[in-house]
Amino acid sequence: MSREGVFLLVMSALPFLGALIPGLMIRAGRTACATFAAVPTALALTMLLILAPSVMQGEVIRVELDWLPQLGLSVSFFLDGLGLLFAGMILGVGLLVTLYARFYLSSDDPMGQFYTYLLLFQGAMLGIVLSDNILLLLIFWELTSLSSFLLIGYWKHLPEGRQGARMALAVTGGGGLAMIGGMLILGNIAGSYNLTDILSQGDAIRASEWYLPALILILLGAFTKSAQFPFHFWLPHAMAAPTPVSAYLHSATMVKAGVFLLARMWPVLAGTDAWFYIVATTGLVTMVLGALIALFKNDLKALLAYSTVSHLGLLTMLLGFGTKFAAIVAVFHIINHLTFKAALFMTAGIVDHAVHSRDIKRLGGLRHLMPITFVIGTVAALSMAGIPLFNGFLSKEMMLDEAARTGWAGSAWVVPALATLGALLSVAYSFRFIMHVFFGPVRDDYPAEPHDPPFGLWAAPALLVVGVVVIGLVPALIVGPLVAVAGGAVIGGGELPYYSLKIWHGVTPALFMSAAAILGGLALLWRHASLDRAWSLAPRPEAKVIFDRLIAAAVSLARRITDGAHDGAMSRYLAIFVVATVALGAVAWTGGGTPPPTRGLQPVPLVVAIGWALLLLGAVSVVVTHRSRFLALVLISIIGLMISAGFVYLSAPDLALTQISVETVTIMLLLLALHFLPKTTPIESSWFRRIRDGVIAAAAGGGVGALAYVFMLRDVDTISGYHLANSYVGGGGTNVVNVILVDFRGYDTYGEIIVLAIAGLVIFAAIEALLRGPAAARIRNTNYAQDRSRDRHPLMMVVATRVMMPIAIMVGVYIFLRGHNQPGGGFVAGLVVSIALLMQYMASGFAWAQARQRVEYHTMIGWGVLIAGLTGAAAWLAGRPFLTSAFGYVHLPPIEEFELATAMAFDLGVFLAVLGAVMLMLYSLSRIARYAGESTNLEPMDFDPTERKTDPKEGV
Amino acid sequence: MEIVVASSVAVLTAGGVYLILRLRTFPVILGLALLSYAVNIFLFASGRLATGLPPVLSRYGDATYTDPLPQALVLTAIVISFGMTAVLVIVALGAFLESGTDRIDIAPREDDAEPRESHR
């Protein structure tokens, strides 16, 4: 990886890393927080400036790291001219906004949060403009939607802020979804998700039959993001955000993301009729409409928002023209719009800050009261109007020049006329901004005393305004090279068309159009009062109302569907689930052919037939008698027993051992639980319902049974041969099942013991919560004593379990030790030992046994998982992958040769985890009993004959 | 033999499905237990049936063995289904103790006014 590549990678990661800083620094004070929030941005900007010279010479810097190569997703960034321009805007304005926000936000606002969101957003934007992989670009695209949601809704106490944020997320997020589809189609046509590859295949993509769907979907993403008609309505509502957010998102970055995408995809998608008519027309309509609405907005930020919509339309239109010249003008105008619009937003924020109102009707006459703000605002607004000597004039002149040469559907005057109209309206609202805010008589009813802000607040817009003037005066010198290299990147290399960045182009049609626009705009402003009255009377659709209605309709539809399918009846969900599964299975069954059977049926000996009959009888009896719950519980154990026997017969001794011990533990658990549950199930379902459920059950059972039958009669290739061949050679054990568990698929087993451990802990925690909640009173107030046996801890059982305990443990150890070579192992041993322990609990009561228990079950679980994990990790020390096992043979004279394998240590972990989890589950349940006021016995048995004899008082 | 196993799976599945469609927690737990049996046997059967060929390597030369992999999968599945049953039992128990009823369905609104029935 080259040095430049590393720089690029670090640069794109910096904002995300930096997003952690404000949260830490906010305790050090607001200034420190802002300062440190600026550090990552400043660092990234420095890196960009270091990289800039080589990019300006036409070099493209790349870096690539694999992420998910199977999906074609890689972390690859590239920096070309267009990326440089946008990255510079994002970081540069980001820095200014950081400064501005420090002085703008009040002391009540959580500043740390603000900077964190801002840096997240900045990182996401930077990712969009630098991504060289369209999947990565999509991720960043969605990230901008999410982080802008947080920023727009930053003032959580304002309902407009929350609604605006939601609207922005719905619109831009929805567009983003469409774009995902478009990008995937595009990647599919090009055969690569690499942007550089896609950009080189413009002709193939334009010729593809999938071009139009891809185009429309991608445009939906771009248009929603860049607030193009008819998706323009979210932008003004997003103005409820704090002004620094508006200045950043809605002038320089987020809304430009759509324009960026159009520019980025220009070499691939532009140049067709579809592109021209969709993009240029949308842009033209948006430009005129936005400007028209802006003229009648009284809120300063709303005026600027619609003006932004209008200028975004202008940019879209330019890119839509599809000519190289227009694309370069667009790049130039992006720079100009950034400078004056960010300055204007900041000016609006300053006015709001000083006067406590952004309503134009309550302002006016501020030029003497706020002279600095007046100068900044006026210069920026003049540039927006397109007045000569300011940079807005230059790009607008070039735009008109291009528009004058563009025909639309055979008509030569539509585009020039509408473009002039847009420019005219733009002049009108720009001058309105100046005249109605700063000029006019000084009023005596300002909500607050107007004053110029501190330096910190006007420094950022002042800097931008200097840019406005300097670019306006000597454009070629200041931004000429940047426009050339960025424009070159947009048009995809090749010769740059002829253009010149200068003020005087001679007497051209554009000059007349410009003059008409300025004069017409001033005339409009002159008659503004009467036009305003007409405007407010004219009926027009309110986008927010329509949007809200759409959302409400979608919500109510979703609610109807959800309520219909999800009415709180779990039996209904399960029925739907089973029926759907059976239906899908049936479809699959009929869809494909079944190869003929390759195996014959095996004979059924009499003893198997008896076992089978018992199993079926057990299953049917459970269903029939399920209302008397104890009986059903007894019957279900028959099934488990028969299955264990079946495993023995069908060559699965390990399964038989496991099944029978799990069976024991399960029945104990259910018995314990049933103590606190109703003992019978009432009849609640109607006959119809029972028949319906029976039909569903029969269909499901029949389907699964048929599947199993068909499957069993056919051979398939499996990977089991590998396991059989390598079990002893590679794993050192002859019990292949155990070797699979602890070695081949040790990672699965590791996961499984963790699941079991979590289940144990969940049960412990649930009981803990239960005993603290309202259930506690119910347990205390219920009398469970009536069910209690008079001989709870019988002598015979106590003595027998004591005698059996060492034997049972010995069996457990034996099963554990031989597990690697013979049926057995950690799972079974853990279950056997827990049964041995549970017998003590049953015989003498939980309290008695618990008092004699030395190791906490939690600790046991912890050790189990830890030992298994450490055994796996030990393989790293030998330079092997996780859980690689090693084994060797040791010769000890009395015991002969035996094997030592790391798998044994892993199995020990399994053993401990299983033992701990099972015991913890049952122990937790028993806690309810003790809480219920069950007497705890101090003696191991109810009646101890040995003690009785020696008691003198009894006098036998 | 195959018919024996397949029919066992079928009956256990049918019984399990019928029981999970009941309206109280305990039958649902029983139903899930039956379904666990069925699923475990089904998985096991995917290794095809063989008698007298346990996958424990013989010392004496080449022998044939049954498929060990489904057995390993089913072994852990048995233990995990125990864990799942245990968690469900606790959930059912907690729900009953907290709410006083062991219905699995959220009662329709009009039922709220009715007095809760006693089970004891």
mmCIF file of N, CA and C in Angstrom, chain A residues 178-225:
data_model
loop_
_atom_site.group_PDB
_atom_site.id
_atom_site.type_symbol
_atom_site.label_atom_id
_atom_site.label_comp_id
_atom_site.label_asym_id
_atom_site.label_seq_id
_atom_site.Cartn_x
_atom_site.Cartn_y
_atom_site.Cartn_z
ATOM 1 N N ALA A 178 -34.308 2.754 -3.277
ATOM 2 C CA ALA A 178 -34.425 2.624 -4.730
ATOM 3 C C ALA A 178 -33.037 2.556 -5.357
ATOM 4 N N MET A 179 -32.143 3.385 -4.800
ATOM 5 C CA MET A 179 -30.814 3.449 -5.393
ATOM 6 C C MET A 179 -30.062 2.137 -5.217
ATOM 7 N N ILE A 180 -30.298 1.470 -4.096
ATOM 8 C CA ILE A 180 -29.633 0.172 -3.904
ATOM 9 C C ILE A 180 -29.971 -0.740 -5.078
ATOM 10 N N GLY A 181 -31.292 -0.766 -5.407
ATOM 11 C CA GLY A 181 -31.696 -1.583 -6.540
ATOM 12 C C GLY A 181 -30.985 -1.166 -7.813
ATOM 13 N N GLY A 182 -30.957 0.153 -8.062
ATOM 14 C CA GLY A 182 -30.332 0.649 -9.281
ATOM 15 C C GLY A 182 -28.868 0.293 -9.354
ATOM 16 N N MET A 183 -28.179 0.462 -8.227
ATOM 17 C CA MET A 183 -26.742 0.197 -8.208
ATOM 18 C C MET A 183 -26.456 -1.286 -8.427
ATOM 19 N N LEU A 184 -27.312 -2.135 -7.836
ATOM 20 C CA LEU A 184 -27.089 -3.572 -8.024
ATOM 21 C C LEU A 184 -27.271 -3.937 -9.494
ATOM 22 N N ILE A 185 -28.294 -3.338 -10.132
ATOM 23 C CA ILE A 185 -28.484 -3.609 -11.564
ATOM 24 C C ILE A 185 -27.258 -3.149 -12.340
ATOM 25 N N LEU A 186 -26.790 -1.953 -11.972
ATOM 26 C CA LEU A 186 -25.637 -1.384 -12.678
ATOM 27 C C LEU A 186 -24.429 -2.300 -12.525
ATOM 28 N N GLY A 187 -24.198 -2.748 -11.276
ATOM 29 C CA GLY A 187 -23.067 -3.638 -11.028
ATOM 30 C C GLY A 187 -23.213 -4.936 -11.809
ATOM 31 N N ASN A 188 -24.466 -5.378 -11.934
ATOM 32 C CA ASN A 188 -24.715 -6.613 -12.655
ATOM 33 C C ASN A 188 -24.416 -6.466 -14.138
ATOM 34 N N ILE A 189 -24.811 -5.303 -14.688
ATOM 35 C CA ILE A 189 -24.513 -5.084 -16.112
ATOM 36 C C ILE A 189 -23.012 -5.049 -16.317
ATOM 37 N N ALA A 190 -22.323 -4.318 -15.421
ATOM 38 C CA ALA A 190 -20.900 -4.113 -15.633
ATOM 39 C C ALA A 190 -20.084 -5.319 -15.203
ATOM 40 N N GLY A 191 -20.687 -6.201 -14.403
ATOM 41 C CA GLY A 191 -19.940 -7.367 -13.938
ATOM 42 C C GLY A 191 -18.965 -7.044 -12.832
ATOM 43 N N SER A 192 -19.113 -5.875 -12.226
ATOM 44 C CA SER A 192 -18.212 -5.509 -11.134
ATOM 45 C C SER A 192 -18.870 -4.399 -10.333
ATOM 46 N N TYR A 193 -18.603 -4.404 -9.030
ATOM 47 C CA TYR A 193 -19.118 -3.311 -8.213
ATOM 48 C C TYR A 193 -18.067 -2.231 -8.023
ATOM 49 N N ASN A 194 -17.002 -2.383 -8.780
ATOM 50 C CA ASN A 194 -15.937 -1.405 -8.672
ATOM 51 C C ASN A 194 -16.269 -0.206 -9.545
ATOM 52 N N LEU A 195 -16.277 0.970 -8.936
ATOM 53 C CA LEU A 195 -16.723 2.159 -9.657
ATOM 54 C C LEU A 195 -15.837 2.424 -10.863
ATOM 55 N N THR A 196 -14.540 2.253 -10.686
ATOM 56 C CA THR A 196 -13.627 2.510 -11.801
ATOM 57 C C THR A 196 -13.958 1.599 -12.984
ATOM 58 N N ASP A 197 -14.255 0.318 -12.672
ATOM 59 C CA ASP A 197 -14.626 -0.601 -13.756
ATOM 60 C C ASP A 197 -15.919 -0.161 -14.430
ATOM 61 N N ILE A 198 -16.885 0.245 -13.585
ATOM 62 C CA ILE A 198 -18.176 0.642 -14.147
ATOM 63 C C ILE A 198 -18.008 1.869 -15.036
ATOM 64 N N LEU A 199 -17.193 2.825 -14.556
ATOM 65 C CA LEU A 199 -17.035 4.069 -15.314
ATOM 66 C C LEU A 199 -16.412 3.802 -16.680
ATOM 67 N N SER A 200 -15.668 2.703 -16.793
ATOM 68 C CA SER A 200 -15.012 2.454 -18.080
ATOM 69 C C SER A 200 -15.944 1.709 -19.040
ATOM 70 N N GLN A 201 -17.156 1.382 -18.601
ATOM 71 C CA GLN A 201 -18.039 0.583 -19.469
ATOM 72 C C GLN A 201 -19.294 1.330 -19.874
ATOM 73 N N GLY A 202 -19.162 2.656 -20.016
ATOM 74 C CA GLY A 202 -20.325 3.474 -20.322
ATOM 75 C C GLY A 202 -21.128 2.978 -21.509
ATOM 76 N N ASP A 203 -20.469 2.621 -22.581
ATOM 77 C CA ASP A 203 -21.196 2.247 -23.802
ATOM 78 C C ASP A 203 -22.010 0.979 -23.588
ATOM 79 N N ALA A 204 -21.369 -0.011 -22.967
ATOM 80 C CA ALA A 204 -22.072 -1.282 -22.731
ATOM 81 C C ALA A 204 -23.290 -1.051 -21.842
ATOM 82 N N ILE A 205 -23.132 -0.185 -20.843
ATOM 83 C CA ILE A 205 -24.241 0.034 -19.912
ATOM 84 C C ILE A 205 -25.379 0.764 -20.602
ATOM 85 N N ARG A 206 -25.041 1.774 -21.384
ATOM 86 C CA ARG A 206 -26.108 2.526 -22.063
ATOM 87 C C ARG A 206 -26.836 1.658 -23.077
ATOM 88 N N ALA A 207 -26.135 0.657 -23.619
ATOM 89 C CA ALA A 207 -26.770 -0.196 -24.631
ATOM 90 C C ALA A 207 -27.603 -1.300 -23.988
ATOM 91 N N SER A 208 -27.394 -1.535 -22.689
ATOM 92 C CA SER A 208 -28.070 -2.659 -22.042
ATOM 93 C C SER A 208 -29.574 -2.397 -21.929
ATOM 94 N N GLU A 209 -30.365 -3.481 -21.964
ATOM 95 C CA GLU A 209 -31.813 -3.301 -21.815
ATOM 96 C C GLU A 209 -32.178 -2.950 -20.382
ATOM 97 N N TRP A 210 -31.246 -3.177 -19.453
ATOM 98 C CA TRP A 210 -31.494 -2.826 -18.046
ATOM 99 C C TRP A 210 -31.099 -1.384 -17.750
ATOM 100 N N TYR A 211 -30.663 -0.667 -18.784
ATOM 101 C CA TYR A 211 -30.184 0.699 -18.533
ATOM 102 C C TYR A 211 -31.281 1.576 -17.942
ATOM 103 N N LEU A 212 -32.484 1.506 -18.548
ATOM 104 C CA LEU A 212 -33.543 2.423 -18.104
ATOM 105 C C LEU A 212 -33.975 2.156 -16.657
ATOM 106 N N PRO A 213 -34.254 0.886 -16.286
ATOM 107 C CA PRO A 213 -34.586 0.660 -14.864
ATOM 108 C C PRO A 213 -33.483 1.125 -13.925
ATOM 109 N N ALA A 214 -32.249 0.812 -14.264
ATOM 110 C CA ALA A 214 -31.140 1.224 -13.392
ATOM 111 C C ALA A 214 -31.104 2.735 -13.283
ATOM 112 N N LEU A 215 -31.255 3.408 -14.440
ATOM 113 C CA LEU A 215 -31.214 4.870 -14.454
ATOM 114 C C LEU A 215 -32.295 5.436 -13.540
ATOM 115 N N ILE A 216 -33.523 4.938 -13.716
ATOM 116 C CA ILE A 216 -34.633 5.515 -12.951
ATOM 117 C C ILE A 216 -34.424 5.291 -11.451
ATOM 118 N N LEU A 217 -33.976 4.103 -11.086
ATOM 119 C CA LEU A 217 -33.790 3.822 -9.661
ATOM 120 C C LEU A 217 -32.678 4.692 -9.073
ATOM 121 N N ILE A 218 -31.593 4.815 -9.808
ATOM 122 C CA ILE A 218 -30.486 5.627 -9.293
ATOM 123 C C ILE A 218 -30.913 7.088 -9.209
ATOM 124 N N LEU A 219 -31.656 7.542 -10.230
ATOM 125 C CA LEU A 219 -32.115 8.935 -10.203
ATOM 126 C C LEU A 219 -33.047 9.177 -9.025
ATOM 127 N N LEU A 220 -33.866 8.165 -8.689
ATOM 128 C CA LEU A 220 -34.735 8.339 -7.524
ATOM 129 C C LEU A 220 -33.897 8.626 -6.284
ATOM 130 N N GLY A 221 -32.815 7.883 -6.138
ATOM 131 C CA GLY A 221 -31.923 8.127 -5.009
ATOM 132 C C GLY A 221 -31.336 9.518 -5.049
ATOM 133 N N ALA A 222 -30.846 9.908 -6.210
ATOM 134 C CA ALA A 222 -30.190 11.214 -6.328
ATOM 135 C C ALA A 222 -31.194 12.341 -6.152
ATOM 136 N N PHE A 223 -32.369 12.208 -6.750
ATOM 137 C CA PHE A 223 -33.359 13.293 -6.703
ATOM 138 C C PHE A 223 -33.908 13.482 -5.291
ATOM 139 N N THR A 224 -34.142 12.380 -4.585
ATOM 140 C CA THR A 224 -34.640 12.551 -3.217
ATOM 141 C C THR A 224 -33.588 13.219 -2.363
ATOM 142 N N LYS A 225 -32.354 12.808 -2.533
ATOM 143 C CA LYS A 225 -31.286 13.376 -1.711
ATOM 144 C C LYS A 225 -31.110 14.849 -2.036
#
